Amino acid sequence: MTSGLAYVPLPTTPTYGATKAAVHSYTESLREQLRESSVQVIEIAPPLTRTTLMGSGTDNERAMPLDQFVAEAMSLLDSQPDAQQILVERVKRQRFAEATGTYDEVFAMQAGR
Ligand SMILES: NC(=O)c1ccc[n+]([C@@H]2O[C@H](COP(=O)([O-])OP(=O)(O)OC[C@H]3O[C@@H](n4cnc5c(N)ncnc54)[C@H](OP(=O)(O)O)[C@@H]3O)[C@@H](O)[C@H]2O)c1
């Protein structure tokens, strides 16, 4: 389990973002080391989701409703059994920020600027 924050950090939680970036890196190497085995390594990177974590609460309008996240993530796991990452639509802005040239914009938004 990583997070969209593995790809663009949230300045108010620097350690959390750093550990998620580390887990992303770890899964990449672990998957390669286990490539010839029967073990599959799948990274699930949720967006902000309505759980009690990080004070998101169950009524945070900015967070994805938990049931919607679970339904979309399970559907992806079902339809993409060989996926290396499970990315619901709402996390793609963070996940691909660097690749799409929007990193500074997403980072500034997460910084509250
Ligand atoms: N919610 C978000 O916005 C969000 C976004 C991106 C990524 N994530 C990631 O998604 C994962 C799940 O988070 P969540 O939002 O579902 O958080 P959560 O609602 O706080 O649930 C955390 C779960 O982890 C269990 N847990 C905590 N410490 C544990 C330990 N030492 N040993 C075993 N179980 C332990 C808790 O068990 P108890 O209930 O028994 O304490 C609880 O079931 C986390 O890795 C989080 O970083 C969450």
Coordinates of N, CA and C and ligand atoms in Angstrom, one line a residue:
M1 N 0.8 -1.2 0.0 CA 0.0 0.0 0.0 C 0.9 1.2 0.0
T2 N 0.8 2.0 -1.1 CA 1.5 3.3 -1.1 C 0.5 4.4 -1.0
S3 N 0.6 5.4 -1.9 CA -0.3 6.5 -1.8 C 0.0 7.4 -3.0
G4 N -0.9 8.3 -3.4 CA -0.6 9.3 -4.4 C 0.5 10.2 -3.9
L5 N 0.6 10.3 -2.5 CA 1.6 11.1 -1.9 C 3.1 10.6 -2.1
A6 N 3.2 9.3 -2.6 CA 4.5 8.8 -2.9 C 5.1 9.5 -4.1
Y7 N 4.2 10.1 -4.9 CA 4.6 10.7 -6.2 C 4.6 12.2 -6.2
V8 N 3.8 12.8 -5.3 CA 3.9 14.3 -5.0 C 3.7 14.4 -3.5
P9 N 4.6 14.9 -2.8 CA 4.5 14.9 -1.3 C 3.5 16.0 -0.8
L10 N 3.0 15.7 0.4 CA 2.1 16.7 1.1 C 3.0 17.3 2.1
P11 N 3.4 18.6 2.0 CA 4.4 19.2 2.9 C 4.0 19.1 4.4
T12 N 2.8 19.0 4.7 CA 2.4 18.9 6.1 C 2.7 17.5 6.7
T13 N 3.0 16.5 5.9 CA 3.3 15.2 6.4 C 4.5 14.6 5.6
P14 N 5.7 15.3 5.9 CA 6.9 14.9 5.1 C 7.4 13.5 5.3
T15 N 7.2 13.0 6.6 CA 7.7 11.6 6.8 C 6.8 10.6 6.1
Y16 N 5.5 10.8 6.2 CA 4.5 9.9 5.5 C 4.8 9.8 4.0
G17 N 5.0 10.9 3.3 CA 5.3 10.9 1.9 C 6.6 10.2 1.6
A18 N 7.6 10.5 2.4 CA 8.9 9.8 2.2 C 8.8 8.3 2.4
T19 N 8.1 7.8 3.4 CA 7.9 6.4 3.6 C 7.2 5.8 2.4
K20 N 6.2 6.5 1.9 CA 5.4 5.9 0.8 C 6.3 5.9 -0.5
A21 N 7.1 6.9 -0.7 CA 8.0 6.9 -1.9 C 9.0 5.7 -1.7
A22 N 9.4 5.4 -0.5 CA 10.3 4.3 -0.2 C 9.6 3.0 -0.5
V23 N 8.4 2.9 -0.1 CA 7.6 1.6 -0.3 C 7.5 1.4 -1.8
H24 N 7.2 2.4 -2.5 CA 7.1 2.3 -4.0 C 8.4 1.7 -4.6
S25 N 9.5 2.3 -4.2 CA 10.8 1.9 -4.6 C 11.1 0.4 -4.2
Y26 N 10.7 0.1 -3.0 CA 10.9 -1.2 -2.5 C 10.1 -2.3 -3.3
T27 N 8.9 -1.9 -3.6 CA 8.1 -2.9 -4.4 C 8.7 -3.2 -5.8
E28 N 9.3 -2.1 -6.4 CA 9.9 -2.3 -7.7 C 11.0 -3.4 -7.6
S29 N 11.8 -3.2 -6.6 CA 13.0 -4.2 -6.5 C 12.5 -5.6 -6.1
L30 N 11.5 -5.6 -5.2 CA 11.0 -6.9 -4.7 C 10.3 -7.6 -5.8
R31 N 9.6 -6.9 -6.6 CA 8.9 -7.6 -7.8 C 9.9 -8.2 -8.7
E32 N 11.0 -7.5 -8.9 CA 12.1 -8.0 -9.8 C 12.7 -9.2 -9.2
Q33 N 13.0 -9.2 -7.9 CA 13.7 -10.3 -7.2 C 12.8 -11.5 -7.3
L34 N 11.5 -11.3 -7.3 CA 10.5 -12.5 -7.2 C 10.0 -12.8 -8.6
R35 N 10.6 -12.3 -9.6 CA 10.0 -12.4 -11.0 C 9.9 -13.9 -11.4
E36 N 10.8 -14.7 -11.0 CA 10.8 -16.1 -11.4 C 10.0 -17.0 -10.4
S37 N 9.4 -16.3 -9.4 CA 8.6 -17.1 -8.4 C 7.1 -17.0 -8.7
S38 N 6.4 -17.6 -7.8 CA 4.9 -17.5 -8.0 C 4.3 -16.4 -7.2
V39 N 5.2 -15.5 -6.6 CA 4.7 -14.4 -5.8 C 4.5 -13.2 -6.7
Q40 N 3.4 -12.6 -6.6 CA 3.1 -11.4 -7.3 C 3.1 -10.1 -6.4
V41 N 3.8 -9.1 -6.8 CA 3.9 -7.9 -6.0 C 3.1 -6.8 -6.7
I42 N 2.0 -6.4 -6.1 CA 1.1 -5.4 -6.6 C 1.1 -4.1 -5.7
E43 N 1.4 -3.0 -6.2 CA 1.4 -1.7 -5.5 C 0.0 -1.1 -5.6
I44 N -0.7 -0.9 -4.5 CA -2.0 -0.1 -4.5 C -1.7 1.3 -4.0
A45 N -1.9 2.3 -4.9 CA -1.7 3.7 -4.5 C -3.0 4.4 -4.5
P46 N -3.6 4.5 -3.3 CA -4.9 5.2 -3.2 C -4.7 6.7 -3.3
P47 N -5.8 7.5 -3.7 CA -5.8 8.9 -3.5 C -6.3 9.2 -2.1
L48 N -6.5 10.4 -1.7 CA -7.1 10.8 -0.5 C -8.5 10.1 -0.4
T49 N -8.7 9.3 0.6 CA -9.9 8.4 0.7 C -10.5 8.6 2.1
R50 N -11.8 8.5 2.1 CA -12.6 8.8 3.4 C -12.4 7.7 4.4
T51 N -11.3 7.7 5.1 CA -11.1 6.8 6.2 C -10.7 7.7 7.4
T52 N -10.4 7.2 8.5 CA -10.0 8.1 9.6 C -8.5 8.5 9.5
L53 N -7.8 7.9 8.6 CA -6.4 8.2 8.4 C -6.1 9.7 8.1
M54 N -5.1 10.3 8.7 CA -4.7 11.7 8.4 C -5.8 12.7 8.6
G55 N -6.8 12.3 9.5 CA -7.9 13.2 9.8 C -8.8 13.4 8.6
S56 N -8.7 12.5 7.6 CA -9.6 12.7 6.4 C -11.0 12.6 6.8
G57 N -11.3 11.8 7.8 CA -12.7 11.6 8.3 C -13.6 11.0 7.2
T58 N -14.7 10.7 7.6 CA -15.7 10.0 6.7 C -16.5 11.0 5.9
D59 N -16.4 12.3 6.3 CA -17.2 13.3 5.6 C -16.4 14.4 4.9
N60 N -15.1 14.1 4.6 CA -14.3 15.0 3.9 C -14.6 15.0 2.4
E61 N -15.2 16.1 2.0 CA -15.7 16.2 0.6 C -14.5 16.1 -0.4
R62 N -13.3 16.4 0.0 CA -12.2 16.4 -0.9 C -11.7 14.9 -1.1
A63 N -12.1 14.0 -0.2 CA -11.6 12.7 -0.2 C -12.6 11.8 -1.0
M64 N -12.0 10.7 -1.6 CA -12.9 9.8 -2.3 C -13.6 8.9 -1.4
P65 N -14.9 8.8 -1.6 CA -15.7 7.9 -0.7 C -15.1 6.5 -0.7
L66 N -15.0 5.9 0.5 CA -14.3 4.6 0.6 C -15.0 3.5 -0.2
D67 N -16.3 3.5 -0.2 CA -16.9 2.4 -1.0 C -16.6 2.5 -2.5
Q68 N -16.5 3.8 -3.0 CA -16.2 3.9 -4.4 C -14.7 3.5 -4.7
F69 N -13.8 3.9 -3.7 CA -12.4 3.4 -3.9 C -12.3 1.9 -4.0
V70 N -13.0 1.3 -3.0 CA -12.9 -0.2 -2.9 C -13.5 -0.8 -4.2
A71 N -14.6 -0.3 -4.7 CA -15.2 -0.9 -5.9 C -14.3 -0.7 -7.1
E72 N -13.7 0.5 -7.3 CA -12.9 0.7 -8.4 C -11.6 -0.1 -8.3
A73 N -11.0 -0.2 -7.2 CA -9.8 -0.9 -7.0 C -10.0 -2.4 -7.2
M74 N -11.1 -2.9 -6.7 CA -11.3 -4.4 -6.8 C -11.6 -4.7 -8.3
S75 N -12.3 -3.8 -9.0 CA -12.6 -4.0 -10.4 C -11.3 -4.0 -11.2
L76 N -10.4 -3.1 -10.9 CA -9.1 -3.1 -11.5 C -8.3 -4.4 -11.3
L77 N -8.3 -4.8 -10.0 CA -7.6 -6.1 -9.7 C -8.2 -7.3 -10.4
D78 N -9.5 -7.2 -10.6 CA -10.2 -8.3 -11.3 C -9.9 -8.3 -12.8
S79 N -9.9 -7.1 -13.4 CA -9.7 -7.0 -14.9 C -8.3 -6.9 -15.3
Q80 N -7.3 -6.6 -14.4 CA -5.9 -6.5 -14.7 C -5.1 -7.4 -13.7
P81 N -5.3 -8.7 -13.8 CA -4.6 -9.6 -12.9 C -3.1 -9.5 -12.9
D82 N -2.5 -9.0 -14.0 CA -1.1 -8.9 -14.0 C -0.6 -7.5 -13.7
A83 N -1.4 -6.6 -13.3 CA -1.1 -5.2 -13.0 C 0.1 -5.1 -12.0
Q84 N 1.0 -4.2 -12.2 CA 2.0 -3.9 -11.2 C 1.5 -2.9 -10.2
Q85 N 0.6 -2.0 -10.7 CA 0.1 -1.0 -9.8 C -1.5 -0.9 -10.0
I86 N -2.2 -0.6 -9.0 CA -3.6 -0.4 -9.0 C -3.8 1.1 -8.8
L87 N -4.3 1.8 -9.8 CA -4.4 3.2 -9.8 C -5.8 3.6 -10.2
V88 N -6.6 4.0 -9.2 CA -8.0 4.5 -9.6 C -7.8 5.9 -10.3
E89 N -8.9 6.2 -11.0 CA -8.8 7.5 -11.8 C -8.3 8.7 -11.0
R90 N -8.8 8.8 -9.7 CA -8.6 10.0 -8.9 C -7.1 10.1 -8.5
V91 N -6.3 9.1 -8.6 CA -4.9 9.2 -8.1 C -4.0 9.5 -9.3
K92 N -4.5 9.4 -10.5 CA -3.6 9.6 -11.7 C -3.0 11.0 -11.8
R93 N -3.7 12.0 -11.3 CA -3.1 13.3 -11.4 C -1.8 13.4 -10.6
Q94 N -1.8 12.7 -9.4 CA -0.6 12.7 -8.6 C 0.4 11.7 -9.2
R95 N 0.0 10.5 -9.6 CA 0.9 9.5 -10.0 C 1.7 9.9 -11.3
F96 N 1.0 10.6 -12.2 CA 1.7 10.9 -13.4 C 2.0 12.4 -13.5
A97 N 2.1 13.1 -12.4 CA 2.4 14.5 -12.4 C 3.7 14.8 -13.0
E98 N 4.7 14.1 -12.6 CA 6.1 14.3 -13.2 C 6.0 14.1 -14.7
A99 N 5.4 13.0 -15.1 CA 5.4 12.6 -16.6 C 4.6 13.6 -17.4
T100 N 3.6 14.2 -16.8 CA 2.7 15.1 -17.6 C 3.2 16.6 -17.4
G101 N 4.2 16.8 -16.7 CA 4.7 18.2 -16.5 C 3.9 19.0 -15.6
T102 N 3.1 18.4 -14.7 CA 2.2 19.2 -13.8 C 2.7 19.1 -12.4
Y103 N 3.9 18.5 -12.2 CA 4.3 18.3 -10.8 C 4.3 19.6 -9.9
D104 N 4.8 20.7 -10.5 CA 4.9 21.9 -9.7 C 3.5 22.4 -9.3
E105 N 2.6 22.3 -10.3 CA 1.2 22.7 -10.0 C 0.5 21.9 -8.9
V106 N 0.7 20.5 -9.0 CA 0.1 19.6 -8.1 C 0.7 19.8 -6.7
F107 N 2.1 20.0 -6.7 CA 2.8 20.2 -5.4 C 2.3 21.5 -4.8
A108 N 2.2 22.6 -5.6 CA 1.7 23.9 -5.0 C 0.3 23.8 -4.4
M109 N -0.5 23.0 -5.1 CA -1.9 22.8 -4.6 C -1.9 22.1 -3.3
Q110 N -1.0 21.0 -3.2 CA -1.0 20.3 -2.0 C -0.3 21.1 -0.8
A111 N 0.5 22.1 -1.2 CA 1.1 22.9 -0.2 C 0.1 24.0 0.2
G112 N -1.0 24.1 -0.4 CA -2.0 25.1 -0.1 C -1.7 26.5 -0.7
R113 N -0.9 26.5 -1.7 CA -0.6 27.7 -2.4 C -1.5 28.0 -3.6
Ligands
LIG1 N1 -7.1 7.1 3.6 C1 -6.3 7.7 2.7 O1 -6.6 8.8 2.3 C2 -5.1 7.0 2.1 C3 -4.5 7.5 1.0 C4 -3.5 6.8 0.4 C5 -2.9 5.7 1.0 N2 -3.5 5.2 2.2 C6 -2.9 4.0 2.8 O2 -3.9 2.9 2.9 C7 -3.6 2.1 4.0 C8 -4.8 1.9 4.8 O3 -5.1 3.2 5.4 P1 -6.6 3.6 5.9 O4 -6.9 4.9 5.3 O5 -7.5 2.5 5.6 O6 -6.3 3.8 7.4 P2 -7.1 3.4 8.7 O7 -8.6 3.6 8.4 O8 -6.5 4.2 9.8 O9 -6.8 1.9 8.9 C9 -5.5 1.4 9.2 C10 -5.6 -0.1 9.4 O10 -4.3 -0.5 9.8 C11 -4.4 -1.4 10.9 N3 -3.2 -1.3 11.7 C12 -2.6 -0.1 12.2 N4 -1.5 -0.4 12.8 C13 -1.3 -1.8 12.7 C14 -0.3 -2.7 13.2 N5 0.7 -2.2 13.9 N6 -0.5 -4.0 12.9 C15 -1.6 -4.4 12.2 N7 -2.5 -3.6 11.7 C16 -2.4 -2.3 12.0 C17 -5.6 -0.8 11.7 O11 -6.1 -1.8 12.5 P3 -7.1 -1.5 13.8 O12 -8.3 -0.9 13.2 O13 -7.3 -2.8 14.4 O14 -6.3 -0.5 14.6 C18 -6.6 -0.5 10.5 O15 -7.3 -1.6 10.2 C19 -2.4 2.7 4.7 O16 -1.2 2.1 4.2 C20 -2.4 4.2 4.2 O17 -1.2 4.8 4.2 C21 -4.6 5.8 2.7

